[in-house]
Short mmCIF file of C-alpha atoms in Angstrom, two decimals:
data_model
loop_
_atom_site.label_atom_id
_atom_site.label_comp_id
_atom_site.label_asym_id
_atom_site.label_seq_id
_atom_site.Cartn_x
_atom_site.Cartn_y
_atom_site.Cartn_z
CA UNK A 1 -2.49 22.66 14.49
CA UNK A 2 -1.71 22.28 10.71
CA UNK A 3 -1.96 19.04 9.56
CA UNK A 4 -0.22 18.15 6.15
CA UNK A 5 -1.76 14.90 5.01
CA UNK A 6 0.46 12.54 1.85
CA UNK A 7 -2.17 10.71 0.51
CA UNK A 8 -0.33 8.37 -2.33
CA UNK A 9 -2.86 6.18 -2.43
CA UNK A 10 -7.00 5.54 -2.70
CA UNK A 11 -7.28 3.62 0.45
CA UNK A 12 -4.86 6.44 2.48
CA UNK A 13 -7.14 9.24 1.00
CA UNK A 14 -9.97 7.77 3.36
CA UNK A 15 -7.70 7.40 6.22
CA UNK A 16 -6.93 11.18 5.75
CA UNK A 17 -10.58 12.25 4.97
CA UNK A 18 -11.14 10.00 8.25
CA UNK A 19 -8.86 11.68 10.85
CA UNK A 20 -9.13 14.82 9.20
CA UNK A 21 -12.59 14.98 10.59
CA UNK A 22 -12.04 14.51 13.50
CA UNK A 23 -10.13 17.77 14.09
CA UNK A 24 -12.19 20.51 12.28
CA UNK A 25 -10.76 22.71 14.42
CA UNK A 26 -7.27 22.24 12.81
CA UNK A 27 -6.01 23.32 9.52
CA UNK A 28 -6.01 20.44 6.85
CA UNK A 29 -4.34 19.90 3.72
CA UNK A 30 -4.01 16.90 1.47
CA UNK A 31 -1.41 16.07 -0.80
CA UNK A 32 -3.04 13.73 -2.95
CA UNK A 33 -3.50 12.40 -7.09
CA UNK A 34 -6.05 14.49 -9.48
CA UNK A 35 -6.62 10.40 -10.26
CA UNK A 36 -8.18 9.86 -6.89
CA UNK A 37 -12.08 10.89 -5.74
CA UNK A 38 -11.42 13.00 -2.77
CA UNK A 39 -14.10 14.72 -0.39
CA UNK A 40 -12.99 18.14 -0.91
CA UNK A 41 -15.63 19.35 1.97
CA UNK A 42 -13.25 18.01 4.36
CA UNK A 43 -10.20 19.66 3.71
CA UNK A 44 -9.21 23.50 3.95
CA UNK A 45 -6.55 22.95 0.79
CA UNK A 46 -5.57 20.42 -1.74
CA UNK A 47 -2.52 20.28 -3.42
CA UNK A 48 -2.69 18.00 -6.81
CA UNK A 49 0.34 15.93 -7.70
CA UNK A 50 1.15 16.10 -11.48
CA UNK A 51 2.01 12.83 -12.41
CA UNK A 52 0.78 9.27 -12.43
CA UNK A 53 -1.07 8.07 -9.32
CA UNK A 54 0.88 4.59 -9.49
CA UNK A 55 4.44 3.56 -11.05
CA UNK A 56 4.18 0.93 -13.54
CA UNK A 57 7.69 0.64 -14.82
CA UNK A 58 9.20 -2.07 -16.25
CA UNK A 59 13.23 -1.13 -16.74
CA UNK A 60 16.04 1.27 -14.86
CA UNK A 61 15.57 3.57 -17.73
CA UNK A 62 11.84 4.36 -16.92
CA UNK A 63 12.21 3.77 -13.20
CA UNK A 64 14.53 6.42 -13.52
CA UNK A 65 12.72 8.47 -15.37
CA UNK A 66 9.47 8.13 -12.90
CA UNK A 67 12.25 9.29 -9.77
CA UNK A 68 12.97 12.28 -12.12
CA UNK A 69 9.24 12.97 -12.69
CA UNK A 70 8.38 12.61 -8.95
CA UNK A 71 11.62 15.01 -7.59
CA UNK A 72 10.57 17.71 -10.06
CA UNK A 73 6.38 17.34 -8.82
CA UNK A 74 7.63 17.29 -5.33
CA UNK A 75 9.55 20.48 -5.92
CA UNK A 76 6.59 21.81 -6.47
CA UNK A 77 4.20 20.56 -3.22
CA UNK A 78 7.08 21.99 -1.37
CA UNK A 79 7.24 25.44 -3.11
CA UNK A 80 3.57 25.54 -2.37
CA UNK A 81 3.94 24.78 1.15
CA UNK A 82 6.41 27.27 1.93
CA UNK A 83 3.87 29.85 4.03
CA UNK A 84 3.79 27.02 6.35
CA UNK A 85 7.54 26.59 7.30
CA UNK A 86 7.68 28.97 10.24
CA UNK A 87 4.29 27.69 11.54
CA UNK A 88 4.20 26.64 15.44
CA UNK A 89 2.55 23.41 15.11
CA UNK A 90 2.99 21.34 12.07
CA UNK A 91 2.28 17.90 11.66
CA UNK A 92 2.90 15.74 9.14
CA UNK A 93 0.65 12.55 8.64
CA UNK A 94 2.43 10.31 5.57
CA UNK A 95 2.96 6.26 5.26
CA UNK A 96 6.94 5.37 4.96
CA UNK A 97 10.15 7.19 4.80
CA UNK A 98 11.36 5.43 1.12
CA UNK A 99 8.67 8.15 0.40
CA UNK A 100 10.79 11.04 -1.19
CA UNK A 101 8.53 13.65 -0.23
CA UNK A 102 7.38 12.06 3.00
CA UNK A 103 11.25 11.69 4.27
CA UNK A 104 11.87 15.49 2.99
CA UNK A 105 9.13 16.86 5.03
CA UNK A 106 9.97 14.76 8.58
CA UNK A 107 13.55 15.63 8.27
CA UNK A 108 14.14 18.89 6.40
CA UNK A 109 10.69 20.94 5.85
CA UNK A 110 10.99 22.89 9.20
CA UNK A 111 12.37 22.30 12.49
CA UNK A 112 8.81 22.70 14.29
CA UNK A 113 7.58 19.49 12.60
CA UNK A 114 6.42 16.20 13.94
CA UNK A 115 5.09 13.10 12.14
CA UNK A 116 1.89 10.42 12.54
CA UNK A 117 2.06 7.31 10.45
CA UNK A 118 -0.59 6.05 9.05
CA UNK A 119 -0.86 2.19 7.56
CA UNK A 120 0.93 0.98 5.05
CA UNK A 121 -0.75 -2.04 4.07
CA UNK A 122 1.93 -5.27 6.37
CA UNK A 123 4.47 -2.53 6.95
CA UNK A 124 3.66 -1.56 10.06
CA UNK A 125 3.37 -5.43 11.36
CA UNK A 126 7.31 -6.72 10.47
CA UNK A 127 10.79 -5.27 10.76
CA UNK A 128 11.93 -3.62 7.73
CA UNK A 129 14.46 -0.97 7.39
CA UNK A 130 16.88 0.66 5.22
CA UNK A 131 19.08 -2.85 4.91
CA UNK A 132 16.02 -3.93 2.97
CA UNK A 133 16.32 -1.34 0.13
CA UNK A 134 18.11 -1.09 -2.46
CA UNK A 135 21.64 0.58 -1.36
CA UNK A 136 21.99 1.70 -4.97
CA UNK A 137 18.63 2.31 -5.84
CA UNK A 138 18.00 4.87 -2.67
CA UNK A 139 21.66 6.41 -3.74
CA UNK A 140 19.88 7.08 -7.04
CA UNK A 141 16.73 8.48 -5.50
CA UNK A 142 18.43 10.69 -3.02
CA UNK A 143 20.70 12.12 -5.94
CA UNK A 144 17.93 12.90 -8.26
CA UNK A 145 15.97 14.52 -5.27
CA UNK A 146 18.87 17.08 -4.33
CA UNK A 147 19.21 18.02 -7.93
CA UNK A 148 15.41 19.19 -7.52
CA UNK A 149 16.20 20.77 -3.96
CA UNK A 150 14.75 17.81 -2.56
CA UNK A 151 17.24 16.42 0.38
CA UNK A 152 16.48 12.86 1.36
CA UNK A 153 17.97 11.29 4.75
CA UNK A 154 19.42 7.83 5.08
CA UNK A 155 16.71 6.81 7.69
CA UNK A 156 17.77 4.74 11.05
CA UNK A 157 15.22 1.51 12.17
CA UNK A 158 12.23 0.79 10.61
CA UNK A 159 11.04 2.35 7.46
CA UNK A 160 7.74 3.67 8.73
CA UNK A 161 9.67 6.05 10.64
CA UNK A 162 8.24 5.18 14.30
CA UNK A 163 11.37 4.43 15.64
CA UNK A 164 11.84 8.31 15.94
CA UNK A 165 11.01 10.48 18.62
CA UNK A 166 9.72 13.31 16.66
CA UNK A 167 6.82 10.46 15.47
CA UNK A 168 4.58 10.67 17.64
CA UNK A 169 2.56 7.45 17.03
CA UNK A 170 1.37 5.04 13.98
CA UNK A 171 -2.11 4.98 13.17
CA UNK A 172 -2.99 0.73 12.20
CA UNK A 173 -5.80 -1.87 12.04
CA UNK A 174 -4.03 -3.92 14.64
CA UNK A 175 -2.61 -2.22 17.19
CA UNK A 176 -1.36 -5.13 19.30
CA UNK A 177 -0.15 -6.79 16.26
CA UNK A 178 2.39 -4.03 14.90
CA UNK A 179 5.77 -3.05 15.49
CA UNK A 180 5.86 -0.52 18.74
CA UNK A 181 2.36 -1.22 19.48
CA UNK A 182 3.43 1.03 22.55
CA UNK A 183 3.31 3.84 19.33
CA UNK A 184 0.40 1.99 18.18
CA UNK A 185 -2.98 3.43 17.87
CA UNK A 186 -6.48 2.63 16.27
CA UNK A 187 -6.84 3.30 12.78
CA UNK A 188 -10.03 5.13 12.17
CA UNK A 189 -11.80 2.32 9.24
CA UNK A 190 -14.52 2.22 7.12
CA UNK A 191 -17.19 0.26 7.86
CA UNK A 192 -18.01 -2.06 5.31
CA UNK A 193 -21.30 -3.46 4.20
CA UNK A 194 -21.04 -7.04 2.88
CA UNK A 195 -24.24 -9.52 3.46
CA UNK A 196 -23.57 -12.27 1.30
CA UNK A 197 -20.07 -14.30 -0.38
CA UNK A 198 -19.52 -15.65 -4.06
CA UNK A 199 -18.36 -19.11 -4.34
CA UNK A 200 -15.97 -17.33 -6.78
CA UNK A 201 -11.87 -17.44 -6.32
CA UNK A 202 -9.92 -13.71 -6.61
CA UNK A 203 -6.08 -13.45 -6.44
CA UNK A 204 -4.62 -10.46 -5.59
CA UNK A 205 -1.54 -10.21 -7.59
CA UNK A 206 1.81 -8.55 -6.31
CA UNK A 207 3.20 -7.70 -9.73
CA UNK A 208 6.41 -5.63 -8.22
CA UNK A 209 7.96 -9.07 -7.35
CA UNK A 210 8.82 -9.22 -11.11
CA UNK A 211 10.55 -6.06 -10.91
CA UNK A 212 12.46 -7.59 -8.09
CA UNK A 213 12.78 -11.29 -9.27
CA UNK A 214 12.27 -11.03 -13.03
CA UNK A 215 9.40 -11.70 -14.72
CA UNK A 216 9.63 -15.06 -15.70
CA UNK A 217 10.12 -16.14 -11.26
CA UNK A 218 7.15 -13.98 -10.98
CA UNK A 219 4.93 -15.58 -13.74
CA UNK A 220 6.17 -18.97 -12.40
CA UNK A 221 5.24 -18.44 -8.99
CA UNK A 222 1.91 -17.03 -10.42
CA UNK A 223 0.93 -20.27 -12.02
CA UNK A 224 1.99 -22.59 -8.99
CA UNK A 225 -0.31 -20.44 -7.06
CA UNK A 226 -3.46 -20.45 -9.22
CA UNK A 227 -2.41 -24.83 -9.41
CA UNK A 228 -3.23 -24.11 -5.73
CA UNK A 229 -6.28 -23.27 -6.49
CA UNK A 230 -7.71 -25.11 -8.41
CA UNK A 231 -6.68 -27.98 -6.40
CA UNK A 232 -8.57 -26.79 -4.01
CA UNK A 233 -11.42 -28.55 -2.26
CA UNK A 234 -13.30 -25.33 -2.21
CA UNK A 235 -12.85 -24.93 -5.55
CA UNK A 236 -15.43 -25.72 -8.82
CA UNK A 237 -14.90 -25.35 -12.76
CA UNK A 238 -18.01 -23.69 -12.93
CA UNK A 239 -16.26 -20.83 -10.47
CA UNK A 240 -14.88 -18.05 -11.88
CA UNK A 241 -10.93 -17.14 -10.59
CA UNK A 242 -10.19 -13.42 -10.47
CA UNK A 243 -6.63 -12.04 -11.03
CA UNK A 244 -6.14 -8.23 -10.25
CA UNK A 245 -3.04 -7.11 -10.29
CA UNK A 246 -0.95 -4.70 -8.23
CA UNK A 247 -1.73 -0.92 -9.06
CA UNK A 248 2.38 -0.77 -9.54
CA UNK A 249 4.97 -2.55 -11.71
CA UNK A 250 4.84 -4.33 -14.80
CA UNK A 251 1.59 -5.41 -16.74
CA UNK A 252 1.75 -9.48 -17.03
CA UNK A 253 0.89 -11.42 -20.36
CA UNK A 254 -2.75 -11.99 -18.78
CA UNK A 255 -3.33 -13.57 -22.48
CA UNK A 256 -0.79 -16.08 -22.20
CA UNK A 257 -1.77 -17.75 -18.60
CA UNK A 258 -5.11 -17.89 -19.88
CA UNK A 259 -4.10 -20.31 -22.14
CA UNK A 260 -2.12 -22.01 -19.80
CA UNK A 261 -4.99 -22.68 -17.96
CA UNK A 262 -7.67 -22.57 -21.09
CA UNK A 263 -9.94 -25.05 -19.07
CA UNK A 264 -11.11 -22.52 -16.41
CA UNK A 265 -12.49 -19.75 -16.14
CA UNK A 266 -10.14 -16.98 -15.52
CA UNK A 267 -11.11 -12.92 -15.47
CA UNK A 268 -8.39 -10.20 -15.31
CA UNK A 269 -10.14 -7.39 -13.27
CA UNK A 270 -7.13 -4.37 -14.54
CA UNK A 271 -9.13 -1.32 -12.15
CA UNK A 272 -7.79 2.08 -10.86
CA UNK A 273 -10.60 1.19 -7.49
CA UNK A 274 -8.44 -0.21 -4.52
CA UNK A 275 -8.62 -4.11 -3.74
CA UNK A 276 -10.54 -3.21 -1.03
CA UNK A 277 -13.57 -1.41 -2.98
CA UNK A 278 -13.45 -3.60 -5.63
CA UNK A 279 -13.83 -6.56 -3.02
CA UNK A 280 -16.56 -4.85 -1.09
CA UNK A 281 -18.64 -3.34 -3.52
CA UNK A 282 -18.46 -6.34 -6.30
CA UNK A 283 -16.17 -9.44 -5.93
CA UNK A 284 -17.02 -10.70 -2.75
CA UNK A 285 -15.60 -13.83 -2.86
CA UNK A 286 -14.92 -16.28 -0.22
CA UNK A 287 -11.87 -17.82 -1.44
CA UNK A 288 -9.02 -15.44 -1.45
CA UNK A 289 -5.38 -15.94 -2.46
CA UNK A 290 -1.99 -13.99 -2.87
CA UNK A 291 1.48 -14.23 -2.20
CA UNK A 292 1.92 -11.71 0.93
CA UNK A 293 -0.51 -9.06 -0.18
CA UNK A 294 -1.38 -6.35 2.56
CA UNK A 295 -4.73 -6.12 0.46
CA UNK A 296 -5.96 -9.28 1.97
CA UNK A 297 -5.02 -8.22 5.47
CA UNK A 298 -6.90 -5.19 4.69
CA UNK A 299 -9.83 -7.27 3.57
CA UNK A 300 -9.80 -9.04 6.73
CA UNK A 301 -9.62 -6.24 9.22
CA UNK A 302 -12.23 -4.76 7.13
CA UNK A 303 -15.32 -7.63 6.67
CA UNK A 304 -18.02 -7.32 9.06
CA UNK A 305 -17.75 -9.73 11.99
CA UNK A 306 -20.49 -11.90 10.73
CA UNK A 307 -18.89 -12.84 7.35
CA UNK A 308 -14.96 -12.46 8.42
CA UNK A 309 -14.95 -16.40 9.62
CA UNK A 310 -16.38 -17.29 6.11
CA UNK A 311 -13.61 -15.96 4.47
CA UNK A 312 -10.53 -18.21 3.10
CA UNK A 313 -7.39 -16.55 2.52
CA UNK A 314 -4.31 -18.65 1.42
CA UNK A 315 -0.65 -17.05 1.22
CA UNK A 316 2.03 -18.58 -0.18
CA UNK A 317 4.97 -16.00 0.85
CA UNK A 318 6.89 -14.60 -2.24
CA UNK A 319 10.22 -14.29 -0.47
CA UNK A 320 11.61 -14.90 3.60
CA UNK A 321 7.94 -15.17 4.93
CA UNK A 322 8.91 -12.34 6.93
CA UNK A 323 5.12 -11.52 7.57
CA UNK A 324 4.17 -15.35 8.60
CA UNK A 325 4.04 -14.72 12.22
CA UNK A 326 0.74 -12.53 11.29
CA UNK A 327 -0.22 -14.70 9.53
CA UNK A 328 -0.60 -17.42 11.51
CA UNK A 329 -2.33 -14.73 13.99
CA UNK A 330 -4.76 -13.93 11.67
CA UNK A 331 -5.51 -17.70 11.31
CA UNK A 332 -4.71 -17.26 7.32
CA UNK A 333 -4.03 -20.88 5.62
CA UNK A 334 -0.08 -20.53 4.39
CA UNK A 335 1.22 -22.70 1.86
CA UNK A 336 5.37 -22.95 1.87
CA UNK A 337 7.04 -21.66 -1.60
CA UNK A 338 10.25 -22.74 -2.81
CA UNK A 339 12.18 -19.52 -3.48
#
């Protein structure tokens, strides 16, 4: 077997270092940033991507510009994975089909293909499908792709691509909990080593919303959430309140909620290490709060069995509370928002 792995992010490079070893006997390759620390022991090839682990744009003009950039990169991984077209078993392990280069190589790489998914962050746990994108926005994307050679497919059911037959299964936390849990399998995870819990407060901010809403609904929302808490009863002056923000969209005036809020003690923690990591190995705090984050599901599925009761996560959905139901499952406290 030759196993193609699209690693677009830190925590999916240790999925794919994960499953990867457990078949030496196959061929691996990762697709994966130069920005990311990758076990290079593990894999029989590595193909860099030249741009930008993470899309921070603020405006069409440089979202634009970033689909450009990506289309001409991906030309590229493809060019360099041409010995592989003809091969007999191919498999494809990747995250979601809005994915330029992941929906190229399911649909159009070569005909002996067939895909795995592996975790999105919530994806994998609610309906979400093309309907949910952007009709223009995907028109733009699969235009800009073809001019690189890149052909994109208008995807049917859910955007992880599980629906199809040619997808074998979906690697996830939860098994029982996702969508086609009869696709469903157990996510190889990391175990994590966590003894002890700050008193401290960390949200985990969802900055694309204000690519989606605006900034000023984002920054709004944002400050009704950290009133939340520090109305809380679990919550001291004397704590400190972390913000760290999504590794995509646009950078927030961190300067100007600070003031806002000049009374306490607020830290913005703006670091290329996942949530996760930077939860694990220094945070550690027992009062966690976000919007709809899949971060602090992550968290959760992740903290040793010991500590994962001690943990207090609030939502407060963004938008349609689509991912509610999990929450709920999950026993997660969820405050109602207005939008």
């Amino acid at each position: 077997m030759n196993n193609i792995f699209i690693a677009l992010s830190t925590h999916h490079v240790k999925y794919c270092e994960k499953i990867a070893q457990q078949q030496k006997k196959a061929t691996n390759i990762l697709i994966t940033s130069r920005d990311f620390e990758v076990d290079k022991t593990i894999f029989d090839r590595l193909i860099y991507l030249k741009s930008k682990a993470y899309n921070q744009s603020d405006s069409t003009v440089s979202k634009i510009k970033t689909i450009i950039k990506k289309a001409s990169v991906y030309k590229d991984v493809v060019a360099q994975l041409r010995d592989l077209r003809n091969k007999a078993q191919l498999r494809v392990y990747f995250s979601s089909l809005e994915d330029m280069l992941s929906n190229h190589m399911l649909f159009y790489f070569s005909r002996n293909i067939e895909g795995v998914v592996i975790e999105d962050g919530v994806l994998n746990y609610y309906m979400h499908t093309l309907e949910e994108v952007s009709q223009f926005n995907f028109l733009v994307k699969r235009l800009i792709a073809l001019a690189y050679g890149i052909k994109i497919k208008p995807y049917i059911g859910h955007t992880s691509g599980i629906d199809y037959d040619k997808v074998k299964y979906q690697l996830v936390r939860q098994p029982n909990f996702a969508i086609k849990p009869e696709k469903s399998r157990q996510l190889p995870q990391e175990k994590r080593k966590l003894t002890e819990l700050s008193n401290n407060n960390l949200i985990v901010g969802q900055e694309p919303y204000g690519n989606m809403f605006g900034s000023d609904v984002y920054i709004s929302k944002l400050k009704k959430l950290l009133t939340q808490v520090i109305g809380s009863d679990n919550y001291s002056a004397t704590h400190k309140i972390y913000y760290k923000p999504h590794r995509h969209g646009p950078r927030l005036d961190f300067e100007a909620l600070k003031r806002d809020f000049k009374n306490h003690n607020l830290i913005y923690v703006d670091d290329e290490t996942s949530m996760e990591d930077l939860y694990f190995d220094e945070l550690k705090c027992r009062n966690i709060y976000t919007f709809d984050s899949s971060a602090v599901f992550s968290i959760y599925s992740e903290a040793p069995l010991q500590l994962k009761e001690q943990i207090n996560i609030t939502v407060m959905p963004f938008y349609k509370s689509v991912l509610n139901p999990l929450f709920k499952k999950l026993n997660f406290t969820i405050i109602e928002n207005d939008l």
